[in-house]
Amino acid sequence: MTTGTGRDNERWVFPKGAAAQGDYATVIDAGIDGWQHTMLRVAEISEGASVTHDSGVEETIVVPLNGSVRVEVTDEDGTAHDIVLAGRAHVFASATDVAYAGRGAVVRVTAEGGPARVALTGARATKLAAPKPFRHIRADEVPIEIRGAGTSSREVRSFGLPEVLDADSILVCEVITPAGNWSSWPPHKHDTETDEETHLEEIYYFELQPTDPRGTDPVGYQRVYGSNEQPERPIDVVAEGRSGDVVLVPYGWHGPAMAAPTADLYYLNVMAGPGAERAWRICMDPAHVWVRDAWSDLPPDPRLPFTAGR
């Protein structure tokens, strides 16, 4: 791994507010040069207020970050759905129920019972001839997995992966990394179509929870760097992230995502790509893959899972 300079931060890192559009505090879509397949819209909605998204060629997963929301969906064929997502107090409190809407749907989200913050995650959905049907995934249907061990332990909530959700292209999960731990480790990539990898863009949306009673500024860190096998696609990102910040990974090795010792780290991952298969297959950086053996006898971090409550 080369020493990072962060020379590509200006292109691929979006501090909170830098990608605001209209009703949304953050909009990541194909309007960004070099970005094609994945979308993210984050809305901060006062009680009773709404945002509406006409999805066009996108499929959408509505993810409450905090608060409860009513989701009204009109499918491409005119079928209507109306549900309330119970949501959660904040992203560190628990997994959440989510709603999936297929390509061509109109999605309206309204804050219920108080203000809410919600992520509309999306992907260009053109693999299949017809849109996938609406789905409400309950919080108790979301698999909770502890990956890694020791200081590389993290919690993964996989509500938008193929084992849970039948979709066209989108892959979405949440990761919780306790203060002081590393995740996305060893560094890995998924930027080519092979038997070992699928070609996927990836969005990292960050939130942090301070653990220091003295009020130390809660931060996390993200690394993205190029592969020696692909010198034509250089990338060098070294990002200090705060709540609401976004890092984009168009290609290349990415990791670690680091939680400072004074703050727990959350990130929402949105992935999709041009390949015919909807799958998450990765290669790990051979310079660092040995670390998996180093933790083989270590227990997971006892602070996990967060979902059980802290």
PDB file of C-alpha atoms in Angstrom:
ATOM      1  CA  MET A   1       0.000   0.000   0.000  1.00  0.00           C
ATOM      2  CA  THR A   2       1.390   3.375  -0.999  1.00  0.00           C
ATOM      3  CA  THR A   3       1.538   6.273   1.428  1.00  0.00           C
ATOM      4  CA  GLY A   4      -1.672   8.255   1.090  1.00  0.00           C
ATOM      5  CA  THR A   5      -1.710  11.931   0.178  1.00  0.00           C
ATOM      6  CA  GLY A   6      -5.482  12.306  -0.186  1.00  0.00           C
ATOM      7  CA  ARG A   7      -4.972  13.964  -3.580  1.00  0.00           C
ATOM      8  CA  ASP A   8      -8.339  12.624  -4.801  1.00  0.00           C
ATOM      9  CA  ASN A   9     -10.368  13.698  -1.751  1.00  0.00           C
ATOM     10  CA  GLU A  10     -11.823  16.687  -3.574  1.00  0.00           C
ATOM     11  CA  ARG A  11     -13.335  14.424  -6.226  1.00  0.00           C
ATOM     12  CA  TRP A  12     -14.575  11.492  -4.136  1.00  0.00           C
ATOM     13  CA  VAL A  13     -15.223  12.874  -0.620  1.00  0.00           C
ATOM     14  CA  PHE A  14     -18.382  14.879   0.136  1.00  0.00           C
ATOM     15  CA  PRO A  15     -18.565  16.506   3.588  1.00  0.00           C
ATOM     16  CA  LYS A  16     -22.058  16.970   4.967  1.00  0.00           C
ATOM     17  CA  GLY A  17     -23.831  19.682   2.986  1.00  0.00           C
ATOM     18  CA  ALA A  18     -21.442  19.588   0.030  1.00  0.00           C
ATOM     19  CA  ALA A  19     -23.881  17.521  -2.058  1.00  0.00           C
ATOM     20  CA  ALA A  20     -27.147  19.110  -0.897  1.00  0.00           C
ATOM     21  CA  GLN A  21     -29.938  19.503  -3.464  1.00  0.00           C
ATOM     22  CA  GLY A  22     -33.465  20.755  -2.928  1.00  0.00           C
ATOM     23  CA  ASP A  23     -35.170  18.826  -0.114  1.00  0.00           C
ATOM     24  CA  TYR A  24     -32.132  16.608   0.444  1.00  0.00           C
ATOM     25  CA  ALA A  25     -29.106  17.223   2.668  1.00  0.00           C
ATOM     26  CA  THR A  26     -27.124  14.827   0.436  1.00  0.00           C
ATOM     27  CA  VAL A  27     -27.622  13.685  -3.156  1.00  0.00           C
ATOM     28  CA  ILE A  28     -25.243  11.210  -4.781  1.00  0.00           C
ATOM     29  CA  ASP A  29     -26.285  10.271  -8.319  1.00  0.00           C
ATOM     30  CA  ALA A  30     -25.131  10.124 -11.933  1.00  0.00           C
ATOM     31  CA  GLY A  31     -24.758  13.906 -11.978  1.00  0.00           C
ATOM     32  CA  ILE A  32     -21.347  13.333 -10.360  1.00  0.00           C
ATOM     33  CA  ASP A  33     -18.647  12.919 -12.991  1.00  0.00           C
ATOM     34  CA  GLY A  34     -17.515   9.290 -13.140  1.00  0.00           C
ATOM     35  CA  TRP A  35     -20.478   7.972 -11.130  1.00  0.00           C
ATOM     36  CA  GLN A  36     -23.066   5.738 -12.838  1.00  0.00           C
ATOM     37  CA  HIS A  37     -24.757   2.975 -10.876  1.00  0.00           C
ATOM     38  CA  THR A  38     -25.533   3.875  -7.236  1.00  0.00           C
ATOM     39  CA  MET A  39     -27.528   6.660  -5.614  1.00  0.00           C
ATOM     40  CA  LEU A  40     -28.044   8.084  -2.143  1.00  0.00           C
ATOM     41  CA  ARG A  41     -30.459  10.775  -0.997  1.00  0.00           C
ATOM     42  CA  VAL A  42     -30.555  11.765   2.682  1.00  0.00           C
ATOM     43  CA  ALA A  43     -33.495  13.859   3.905  1.00  0.00           C
ATOM     44  CA  GLU A  44     -34.027  15.536   7.269  1.00  0.00           C
ATOM     45  CA  ILE A  45     -37.812  15.791   7.573  1.00  0.00           C
ATOM     46  CA  SER A  46     -39.830  17.694  10.153  1.00  0.00           C
ATOM     47  CA  GLU A  47     -42.920  16.020  11.612  1.00  0.00           C
ATOM     48  CA  GLY A  48     -45.668  15.768   8.993  1.00  0.00           C
ATOM     49  CA  ALA A  49     -43.424  16.941   6.154  1.00  0.00           C
ATOM     50  CA  SER A  50     -42.637  14.769   3.124  1.00  0.00           C
ATOM     51  CA  VAL A  51     -40.161  14.176   0.322  1.00  0.00           C
ATOM     52  CA  THR A  52     -41.128  12.554  -2.971  1.00  0.00           C
ATOM     53  CA  HIS A  53     -38.826  10.633  -5.299  1.00  0.00           C
ATOM     54  CA  ASP A  54     -39.823   9.672  -8.853  1.00  0.00           C
ATOM     55  CA  SER A  55     -37.387   6.831  -9.313  1.00  0.00           C
ATOM     56  CA  GLY A  56     -37.278   6.474 -13.100  1.00  0.00           C
ATOM     57  CA  VAL A  57     -34.714   3.769 -13.915  1.00  0.00           C
ATOM     58  CA  GLU A  58     -33.750   3.379 -10.235  1.00  0.00           C
ATOM     59  CA  GLU A  59     -34.854   0.870  -7.638  1.00  0.00           C
ATOM     60  CA  THR A  60     -34.993   2.251  -4.086  1.00  0.00           C
ATOM     61  CA  ILE A  61     -34.543   1.051  -0.496  1.00  0.00           C
ATOM     62  CA  VAL A  62     -35.911   3.466   2.117  1.00  0.00           C
ATOM     63  CA  VAL A  63     -33.774   3.301   5.291  1.00  0.00           C
ATOM     64  CA  PRO A  64     -34.834   5.266   8.407  1.00  0.00           C
ATOM     65  CA  LEU A  65     -31.722   6.641  10.118  1.00  0.00           C
ATOM     66  CA  ASN A  66     -33.676   8.035  13.030  1.00  0.00           C
ATOM     67  CA  GLY A  67     -37.384   8.394  13.644  1.00  0.00           C
ATOM     68  CA  SER A  68     -40.403   6.751  12.018  1.00  0.00           C
ATOM     69  CA  VAL A  69     -41.701   7.401   8.501  1.00  0.00           C
ATOM     70  CA  ARG A  70     -44.749   6.638   6.407  1.00  0.00           C
ATOM     71  CA  VAL A  71     -43.797   5.264   2.984  1.00  0.00           C
ATOM     72  CA  GLU A  72     -46.298   5.541   0.140  1.00  0.00           C
ATOM     73  CA  VAL A  73     -45.247   3.838  -3.088  1.00  0.00           C
ATOM     74  CA  THR A  74     -46.979   3.823  -6.455  1.00  0.00           C
ATOM     75  CA  ASP A  75     -45.488   1.105  -8.640  1.00  0.00           C
ATOM     76  CA  GLU A  76     -44.827   1.551 -12.339  1.00  0.00           C
ATOM     77  CA  ASP A  77     -48.084  -0.329 -13.085  1.00  0.00           C
ATOM     78  CA  GLY A  78     -50.109   1.892 -10.721  1.00  0.00           C
ATOM     79  CA  THR A  79     -50.292  -0.500  -7.740  1.00  0.00           C
ATOM     80  CA  ALA A  80     -50.237   1.452  -4.457  1.00  0.00           C
ATOM     81  CA  HIS A  81     -48.597   0.556  -1.136  1.00  0.00           C
ATOM     82  CA  ASP A  82     -48.830   2.447   2.164  1.00  0.00           C
ATOM     83  CA  ILE A  83     -46.840   1.381   5.241  1.00  0.00           C
ATOM     84  CA  VAL A  84     -45.232   2.881   8.319  1.00  0.00           C
ATOM     85  CA  LEU A  85     -41.598   2.070   9.044  1.00  0.00           C
ATOM     86  CA  ALA A  86     -41.111   1.981  12.828  1.00  0.00           C
ATOM     87  CA  GLY A  87     -37.485   2.995  12.375  1.00  0.00           C
ATOM     88  CA  ARG A  88     -35.294   3.581  15.447  1.00  0.00           C
ATOM     89  CA  ALA A  89     -33.996   6.250  17.795  1.00  0.00           C
ATOM     90  CA  HIS A  90     -30.643   6.409  15.958  1.00  0.00           C
ATOM     91  CA  VAL A  91     -28.426   4.154  13.837  1.00  0.00           C
ATOM     92  CA  PHE A  92     -26.492   2.766  16.817  1.00  0.00           C
ATOM     93  CA  ALA A  93     -29.654   1.733  18.683  1.00  0.00           C
ATOM     94  CA  SER A  94     -30.795  -1.170  16.516  1.00  0.00           C
ATOM     95  CA  ALA A  95     -31.403  -2.514  13.061  1.00  0.00           C
ATOM     96  CA  THR A  96     -34.415  -0.982  11.305  1.00  0.00           C
ATOM     97  CA  ASP A  97     -37.229  -2.102   9.072  1.00  0.00           C
ATOM     98  CA  VAL A  98     -36.885  -0.890   5.479  1.00  0.00           C
ATOM     99  CA  ALA A  99     -39.014  -0.627   2.340  1.00  0.00           C
ATOM    100  CA  TYR A 100     -38.021  -1.646  -1.197  1.00  0.00           C
ATOM    101  CA  ALA A 101     -39.582  -0.125  -4.324  1.00  0.00           C
ATOM    102  CA  GLY A 102     -38.812  -1.337  -7.822  1.00  0.00           C
ATOM    103  CA  ARG A 103     -37.794   0.581 -10.921  1.00  0.00           C
ATOM    104  CA  GLY A 104     -40.274   3.198 -12.092  1.00  0.00           C
ATOM    105  CA  ALA A 105     -41.993   3.694  -8.732  1.00  0.00           C
ATOM    106  CA  VAL A 106     -42.912   7.008  -7.145  1.00  0.00           C
ATOM    107  CA  VAL A 107     -41.877   7.012  -3.471  1.00  0.00           C
ATOM    108  CA  ARG A 108     -43.258   9.482  -0.924  1.00  0.00           C
ATOM    109  CA  VAL A 109     -41.770   9.541   2.596  1.00  0.00           C
ATOM    110  CA  THR A 110     -43.443  11.431   5.479  1.00  0.00           C
ATOM    111  CA  ALA A 111     -42.112  11.859   9.026  1.00  0.00           C
ATOM    112  CA  GLU A 112     -44.479  10.285  11.578  1.00  0.00           C
ATOM    113  CA  GLY A 113     -44.633  11.124  15.299  1.00  0.00           C
ATOM    114  CA  GLY A 114     -41.719  13.547  15.247  1.00  0.00           C
ATOM    115  CA  PRO A 115     -38.846  14.616  13.005  1.00  0.00           C
ATOM    116  CA  ALA A 116     -37.007  11.935  11.058  1.00  0.00           C
ATOM    117  CA  ARG A 117     -33.879  11.452   9.012  1.00  0.00           C
ATOM    118  CA  VAL A 118     -34.090   8.954   6.179  1.00  0.00           C
ATOM    119  CA  ALA A 119     -31.798   7.587   3.476  1.00  0.00           C
ATOM    120  CA  LEU A 120     -33.209   6.732   0.054  1.00  0.00           C
ATOM    121  CA  THR A 121     -30.612   4.344  -1.332  1.00  0.00           C
ATOM    122  CA  GLY A 122     -30.813   3.574  -5.027  1.00  0.00           C
ATOM    123  CA  ALA A 123     -29.301   1.763  -7.968  1.00  0.00           C
ATOM    124  CA  ARG A 124     -29.721   1.817 -11.711  1.00  0.00           C
ATOM    125  CA  ALA A 125     -31.995  -1.204 -12.244  1.00  0.00           C
ATOM    126  CA  THR A 126     -31.799  -2.354 -15.834  1.00  0.00           C
ATOM    127  CA  LYS A 127     -30.650  -5.969 -15.538  1.00  0.00           C
ATOM    128  CA  LEU A 128     -34.176  -7.432 -15.585  1.00  0.00           C
ATOM    129  CA  ALA A 129     -37.077  -7.009 -18.014  1.00  0.00           C
ATOM    130  CA  ALA A 130     -39.592  -6.106 -15.284  1.00  0.00           C
ATOM    131  CA  PRO A 131     -39.327  -4.209 -11.986  1.00  0.00           C
ATOM    132  CA  LYS A 132     -39.099  -6.229  -8.779  1.00  0.00           C
ATOM    133  CA  PRO A 133     -42.133  -6.030  -6.454  1.00  0.00           C
ATOM    134  CA  PHE A 134     -42.543  -3.797  -3.419  1.00  0.00           C
ATOM    135  CA  ARG A 135     -41.289  -5.313  -0.169  1.00  0.00           C
ATOM    136  CA  HIS A 136     -41.415  -4.355   3.519  1.00  0.00           C
ATOM    137  CA  ILE A 137     -38.521  -5.999   5.405  1.00  0.00           C
ATOM    138  CA  ARG A 138     -39.115  -6.061   9.151  1.00  0.00           C
ATOM    139  CA  ALA A 139     -36.291  -5.365  11.600  1.00  0.00           C
ATOM    140  CA  ASP A 140     -36.509  -8.940  12.928  1.00  0.00           C
ATOM    141  CA  GLU A 141     -35.853 -10.241   9.387  1.00  0.00           C
ATOM    142  CA  VAL A 142     -32.497  -8.450   9.156  1.00  0.00           C
ATOM    143  CA  PRO A 143     -29.494 -10.782   9.636  1.00  0.00           C
ATOM    144  CA  ILE A 144     -26.990  -9.504  12.216  1.00  0.00           C
ATOM    145  CA  GLU A 145     -23.459 -10.802  11.657  1.00  0.00           C
ATOM    146  CA  ILE A 146     -20.274 -10.200  13.674  1.00  0.00           C
ATOM    147  CA  ARG A 147     -17.299 -10.147  11.306  1.00  0.00           C
ATOM    148  CA  GLY A 148     -13.628 -10.197  12.242  1.00  0.00           C
ATOM    149  CA  ALA A 149     -12.261 -10.483  15.767  1.00  0.00           C
ATOM    150  CA  GLY A 150     -10.422  -8.438  18.374  1.00  0.00           C
ATOM    151  CA  THR A 151      -9.921  -4.845  17.245  1.00  0.00           C
ATOM    152  CA  SER A 152     -11.111  -5.804  13.756  1.00  0.00           C
ATOM    153  CA  SER A 153     -14.587  -6.762  15.020  1.00  0.00           C
ATOM    154  CA  ARG A 154     -17.651  -5.107  13.496  1.00  0.00           C
ATOM    155  CA  GLU A 155     -21.393  -5.689  13.242  1.00  0.00           C
ATOM    156  CA  VAL A 156     -23.024  -6.043   9.810  1.00  0.00           C
ATOM    157  CA  ARG A 157     -26.775  -5.662   9.180  1.00  0.00           C
ATOM    158  CA  SER A 158     -27.549  -7.142   5.767  1.00  0.00           C
ATOM    159  CA  PHE A 159     -31.114  -6.065   4.933  1.00  0.00           C
ATOM    160  CA  GLY A 160     -30.338  -5.307   1.279  1.00  0.00           C
ATOM    161  CA  LEU A 161     -28.174  -8.273   0.275  1.00  0.00           C
ATOM    162  CA  PRO A 162     -29.367 -11.185  -1.891  1.00  0.00           C
ATOM    163  CA  GLU A 163     -30.014 -13.583   0.997  1.00  0.00           C
ATOM    164  CA  VAL A 164     -32.709 -11.175   2.281  1.00  0.00           C
ATOM    165  CA  LEU A 165     -33.896  -9.081  -0.657  1.00  0.00           C
ATOM    166  CA  ASP A 166     -34.673 -10.097  -4.232  1.00  0.00           C
ATOM    167  CA  ALA A 167     -33.789  -7.017  -6.286  1.00  0.00           C
ATOM    168  CA  ASP A 168     -32.452  -6.055  -9.701  1.00  0.00           C
ATOM    169  CA  SER A 169     -29.024  -4.589  -8.910  1.00  0.00           C
ATOM    170  CA  ILE A 170     -28.865  -2.863  -5.521  1.00  0.00           C
ATOM    171  CA  LEU A 171     -26.826  -4.204  -2.587  1.00  0.00           C
ATOM    172  CA  VAL A 172     -27.130  -2.385   0.764  1.00  0.00           C
ATOM    173  CA  CYS A 173     -25.931  -3.071   4.307  1.00  0.00           C
ATOM    174  CA  GLU A 174     -25.022  -1.214   7.502  1.00  0.00           C
ATOM    175  CA  VAL A 175     -21.810  -1.653   9.485  1.00  0.00           C
ATOM    176  CA  ILE A 176     -21.182  -0.683  13.123  1.00  0.00           C
ATOM    177  CA  THR A 177     -17.541  -0.420  14.247  1.00  0.00           C
ATOM    178  CA  PRO A 178     -16.901   0.128  17.987  1.00  0.00           C
ATOM    179  CA  ALA A 179     -14.610   2.976  19.046  1.00  0.00           C
ATOM    180  CA  GLY A 180     -10.967   2.148  18.349  1.00  0.00           C
ATOM    181  CA  ASN A 181     -11.681  -0.709  15.925  1.00  0.00           C
ATOM    182  CA  TRP A 182     -10.977  -1.091  12.207  1.00  0.00           C
ATOM    183  CA  SER A 183     -13.416  -2.433   9.637  1.00  0.00           C
ATOM    184  CA  SER A 184     -13.264  -2.913   5.865  1.00  0.00           C
ATOM    185  CA  TRP A 185     -10.112  -4.738   6.890  1.00  0.00           C
ATOM    186  CA  PRO A 186      -8.128  -6.228   5.219  1.00  0.00           C
ATOM    187  CA  PRO A 187      -8.536  -3.796   2.325  1.00  0.00           C
ATOM    188  CA  HIS A 188     -10.507  -5.293  -0.539  1.00  0.00           C
ATOM    189  CA  LYS A 189     -11.816  -4.379  -3.970  1.00  0.00           C
ATOM    190  CA  HIS A 190     -14.646  -5.257  -6.351  1.00  0.00           C
ATOM    191  CA  ASP A 191     -14.000  -3.413  -9.595  1.00  0.00           C
ATOM    192  CA  THR A 192     -13.730  -6.091 -12.288  1.00  0.00           C
ATOM    193  CA  GLU A 193     -16.005  -8.845 -13.570  1.00  0.00           C
ATOM    194  CA  THR A 194     -14.262 -12.180 -12.903  1.00  0.00           C
ATOM    195  CA  ASP A 195     -15.033 -15.456 -11.160  1.00  0.00           C
ATOM    196  CA  GLU A 196     -13.570 -13.901  -7.984  1.00  0.00           C
ATOM    197  CA  GLU A 197     -14.973 -10.351  -8.192  1.00  0.00           C
ATOM    198  CA  THR A 198     -18.040  -8.446  -9.229  1.00  0.00           C
ATOM    199  CA  HIS A 199     -17.742  -4.921 -10.579  1.00  0.00           C
ATOM    200  CA  LEU A 200     -19.463  -2.649  -8.053  1.00  0.00           C
ATOM    201  CA  GLU A 201     -19.382   1.050  -7.244  1.00  0.00           C
ATOM    202  CA  GLU A 202     -19.737   1.707  -3.517  1.00  0.00           C
ATOM    203  CA  ILE A 203     -21.028   4.559  -1.372  1.00  0.00           C
ATOM    204  CA  TYR A 204     -19.937   4.955   2.265  1.00  0.00           C
ATOM    205  CA  TYR A 205     -22.255   7.225   4.297  1.00  0.00           C
ATOM    206  CA  PHE A 206     -20.909   7.885   7.816  1.00  0.00           C
ATOM    207  CA  GLU A 207     -22.356   8.650  11.236  1.00  0.00           C
ATOM    208  CA  LEU A 208     -20.479   8.750  14.545  1.00  0.00           C
ATOM    209  CA  GLN A 209     -21.411   8.390  18.208  1.00  0.00           C
ATOM    210  CA  PRO A 210     -19.047   9.985  20.737  1.00  0.00           C
ATOM    211  CA  THR A 211     -17.915   7.756  23.594  1.00  0.00           C
ATOM    212  CA  ASP A 212     -15.728  10.356  25.363  1.00  0.00           C
ATOM    213  CA  PRO A 213     -17.615  12.290  28.087  1.00  0.00           C
ATOM    214  CA  ARG A 214     -15.268  15.238  27.562  1.00  0.00           C
ATOM    215  CA  GLY A 215     -16.904  15.903  24.181  1.00  0.00           C
ATOM    216  CA  THR A 216     -13.958  15.089  21.926  1.00  0.00           C
ATOM    217  CA  ASP A 217     -14.822  15.722  18.263  1.00  0.00           C
ATOM    218  CA  PRO A 218     -16.132  12.347  16.953  1.00  0.00           C
ATOM    219  CA  VAL A 219     -14.314  11.338  13.766  1.00  0.00           C
ATOM    220  CA  GLY A 220     -13.570   8.287  11.661  1.00  0.00           C
ATOM    221  CA  TYR A 221     -11.183   7.655   8.795  1.00  0.00           C
ATOM    222  CA  GLN A 222     -11.445   5.976   5.383  1.00  0.00           C
ATOM    223  CA  ARG A 223      -8.716   4.879   2.957  1.00  0.00           C
ATOM    224  CA  VAL A 224      -9.106   4.164  -0.787  1.00  0.00           C
ATOM    225  CA  TYR A 225      -6.097   3.475  -3.001  1.00  0.00           C
ATOM    226  CA  GLY A 226      -5.231   2.105  -6.436  1.00  0.00           C
ATOM    227  CA  SER A 227      -4.243  -1.372  -7.491  1.00  0.00           C
ATOM    228  CA  ASN A 228      -0.812  -1.966  -9.027  1.00  0.00           C
ATOM    229  CA  GLU A 229      -2.534  -4.246 -11.536  1.00  0.00           C
ATOM    230  CA  GLN A 230      -4.618  -1.285 -12.755  1.00  0.00           C
ATOM    231  CA  PRO A 231      -2.231   1.685 -13.128  1.00  0.00           C
ATOM    232  CA  GLU A 232      -4.680   3.271 -15.569  1.00  0.00           C
ATOM    233  CA  ARG A 233      -7.157   3.756 -12.680  1.00  0.00           C
ATOM    234  CA  PRO A 234      -5.220   5.544  -9.910  1.00  0.00           C
ATOM    235  CA  ILE A 235      -7.039   6.727  -6.788  1.00  0.00           C
ATOM    236  CA  ASP A 236      -5.748   8.117  -3.487  1.00  0.00           C
ATOM    237  CA  VAL A 237      -8.258   9.024  -0.787  1.00  0.00           C
ATOM    238  CA  VAL A 238      -7.428   9.587   2.883  1.00  0.00           C
ATOM    239  CA  ALA A 239     -10.602  10.970   4.440  1.00  0.00           C
ATOM    240  CA  GLU A 240     -11.453  12.190   7.928  1.00  0.00           C
ATOM    241  CA  GLY A 241     -15.192  11.634   8.222  1.00  0.00           C
ATOM    242  CA  ARG A 242     -17.914  13.068  10.469  1.00  0.00           C
ATOM    243  CA  SER A 243     -21.638  12.399  10.705  1.00  0.00           C
ATOM    244  CA  GLY A 244     -23.299  13.015   7.355  1.00  0.00           C
ATOM    245  CA  ASP A 245     -20.113  12.746   5.279  1.00  0.00           C
ATOM    246  CA  VAL A 246     -19.846  10.513   2.215  1.00  0.00           C
ATOM    247  CA  VAL A 247     -16.885   8.756   0.574  1.00  0.00           C
ATOM    248  CA  LEU A 248     -17.301   7.274  -2.905  1.00  0.00           C
ATOM    249  CA  VAL A 249     -15.378   4.212  -4.083  1.00  0.00           C
ATOM    250  CA  PRO A 250     -15.498   4.007  -7.891  1.00  0.00           C
ATOM    251  CA  TYR A 251     -12.760   1.326  -7.960  1.00  0.00           C
ATOM    252  CA  GLY A 252      -9.577   0.310  -6.147  1.00  0.00           C
ATOM    253  CA  TRP A 253      -8.696  -1.133  -2.766  1.00  0.00           C
ATOM    254  CA  HIS A 254     -10.711   0.322   0.111  1.00  0.00           C
ATOM    255  CA  GLY A 255     -10.085  -0.051   3.804  1.00  0.00           C
ATOM    256  CA  PRO A 256      -9.550   0.319   6.570  1.00  0.00           C
ATOM    257  CA  ALA A 257     -12.540   2.287   7.810  1.00  0.00           C
ATOM    258  CA  MET A 258     -11.304   3.344  11.238  1.00  0.00           C
ATOM    259  CA  ALA A 259     -13.244   4.392  14.317  1.00  0.00           C
ATOM    260  CA  ALA A 260     -11.283   6.814  16.485  1.00  0.00           C
ATOM    261  CA  PRO A 261     -10.849   5.662  20.117  1.00  0.00           C
ATOM    262  CA  THR A 262     -13.377   8.320  21.170  1.00  0.00           C
ATOM    263  CA  ALA A 263     -16.292   7.483  18.828  1.00  0.00           C
ATOM    264  CA  ASP A 264     -18.258   4.523  17.504  1.00  0.00           C
ATOM    265  CA  LEU A 265     -18.476   4.470  13.692  1.00  0.00           C
ATOM    266  CA  TYR A 266     -21.499   3.656  11.530  1.00  0.00           C
ATOM    267  CA  TYR A 267     -21.544   3.455   7.771  1.00  0.00           C
ATOM    268  CA  LEU A 268     -24.253   2.703   5.260  1.00  0.00           C
ATOM    269  CA  ASN A 269     -22.944   0.931   2.147  1.00  0.00           C
ATOM    270  CA  VAL A 270     -24.721   1.133  -1.216  1.00  0.00           C
ATOM    271  CA  MET A 271     -23.341  -0.970  -4.066  1.00  0.00           C
ATOM    272  CA  ALA A 272     -24.292  -1.767  -7.672  1.00  0.00           C
ATOM    273  CA  GLY A 273     -22.549  -2.239 -10.982  1.00  0.00           C
ATOM    274  CA  PRO A 274     -22.851  -3.063 -14.665  1.00  0.00           C
ATOM    275  CA  GLY A 275     -22.453  -6.840 -14.463  1.00  0.00           C
ATOM    276  CA  ALA A 276     -25.267  -9.263 -15.255  1.00  0.00           C
ATOM    277  CA  GLU A 277     -25.107 -10.900 -11.813  1.00  0.00           C
ATOM    278  CA  ARG A 278     -26.284  -9.237  -8.591  1.00  0.00           C
ATOM    279  CA  ALA A 279     -23.603 -10.460  -6.191  1.00  0.00           C
ATOM    280  CA  TRP A 280     -20.951  -9.165  -3.772  1.00  0.00           C
ATOM    281  CA  ARG A 281     -17.650 -10.909  -4.511  1.00  0.00           C
ATOM    282  CA  ILE A 282     -14.356  -9.359  -3.464  1.00  0.00           C
ATOM    283  CA  CYS A 283     -10.589  -9.756  -3.667  1.00  0.00           C
ATOM    284  CA  MET A 284      -8.423  -8.785  -0.703  1.00  0.00           C
ATOM    285  CA  ASP A 285      -5.148  -6.892  -1.008  1.00  0.00           C
ATOM    286  CA  PRO A 286      -2.486  -9.630  -0.904  1.00  0.00           C
ATOM    287  CA  ALA A 287      -0.201  -7.310   1.075  1.00  0.00           C
ATOM    288  CA  HIS A 288      -2.645  -7.384   3.993  1.00  0.00           C
ATOM    289  CA  VAL A 289      -4.715 -10.564   3.706  1.00  0.00           C
ATOM    290  CA  TRP A 290      -2.469 -12.285   6.280  1.00  0.00           C
ATOM    291  CA  VAL A 291      -4.138 -10.279   9.068  1.00  0.00           C
ATOM    292  CA  ARG A 292      -7.155 -12.604   8.874  1.00  0.00           C
ATOM    293  CA  ASP A 293      -4.972 -15.438  10.174  1.00  0.00           C
ATOM    294  CA  ALA A 294      -3.599 -13.202  12.951  1.00  0.00           C
ATOM    295  CA  TRP A 295      -7.039 -12.897  14.565  1.00  0.00           C
ATOM    296  CA  SER A 296      -8.103 -16.531  14.093  1.00  0.00           C
ATOM    297  CA  ASP A 297      -7.832 -17.278  17.837  1.00  0.00           C
ATOM    298  CA  LEU A 298      -9.186 -13.940  19.062  1.00  0.00           C
ATOM    299  CA  PRO A 299     -12.756 -13.538  20.347  1.00  0.00           C
ATOM    300  CA  PRO A 300     -15.012 -10.853  18.871  1.00  0.00           C
ATOM    301  CA  ASP A 301     -15.202  -7.498  20.613  1.00  0.00           C
ATOM    302  CA  PRO A 302     -17.527  -7.925  23.646  1.00  0.00           C
ATOM    303  CA  ARG A 303     -19.182  -4.570  22.829  1.00  0.00           C
ATOM    304  CA  LEU A 304     -20.902  -6.272  19.901  1.00  0.00           C
ATOM    305  CA  PRO A 305     -23.615  -6.612  18.856  1.00  0.00           C
ATOM    306  CA  PHE A 306     -24.880  -3.080  19.307  1.00  0.00           C
ATOM    307  CA  THR A 307     -28.274  -4.352  18.236  1.00  0.00           C
ATOM    308  CA  ALA A 308     -28.664  -6.048  21.602  1.00  0.00           C
ATOM    309  CA  GLY A 309     -28.496  -2.616  23.224  1.00  0.00           C
ATOM    310  CA  ARG A 310     -25.726  -0.692  24.999  1.00  0.00           C
TER     311      ARG A 310
END
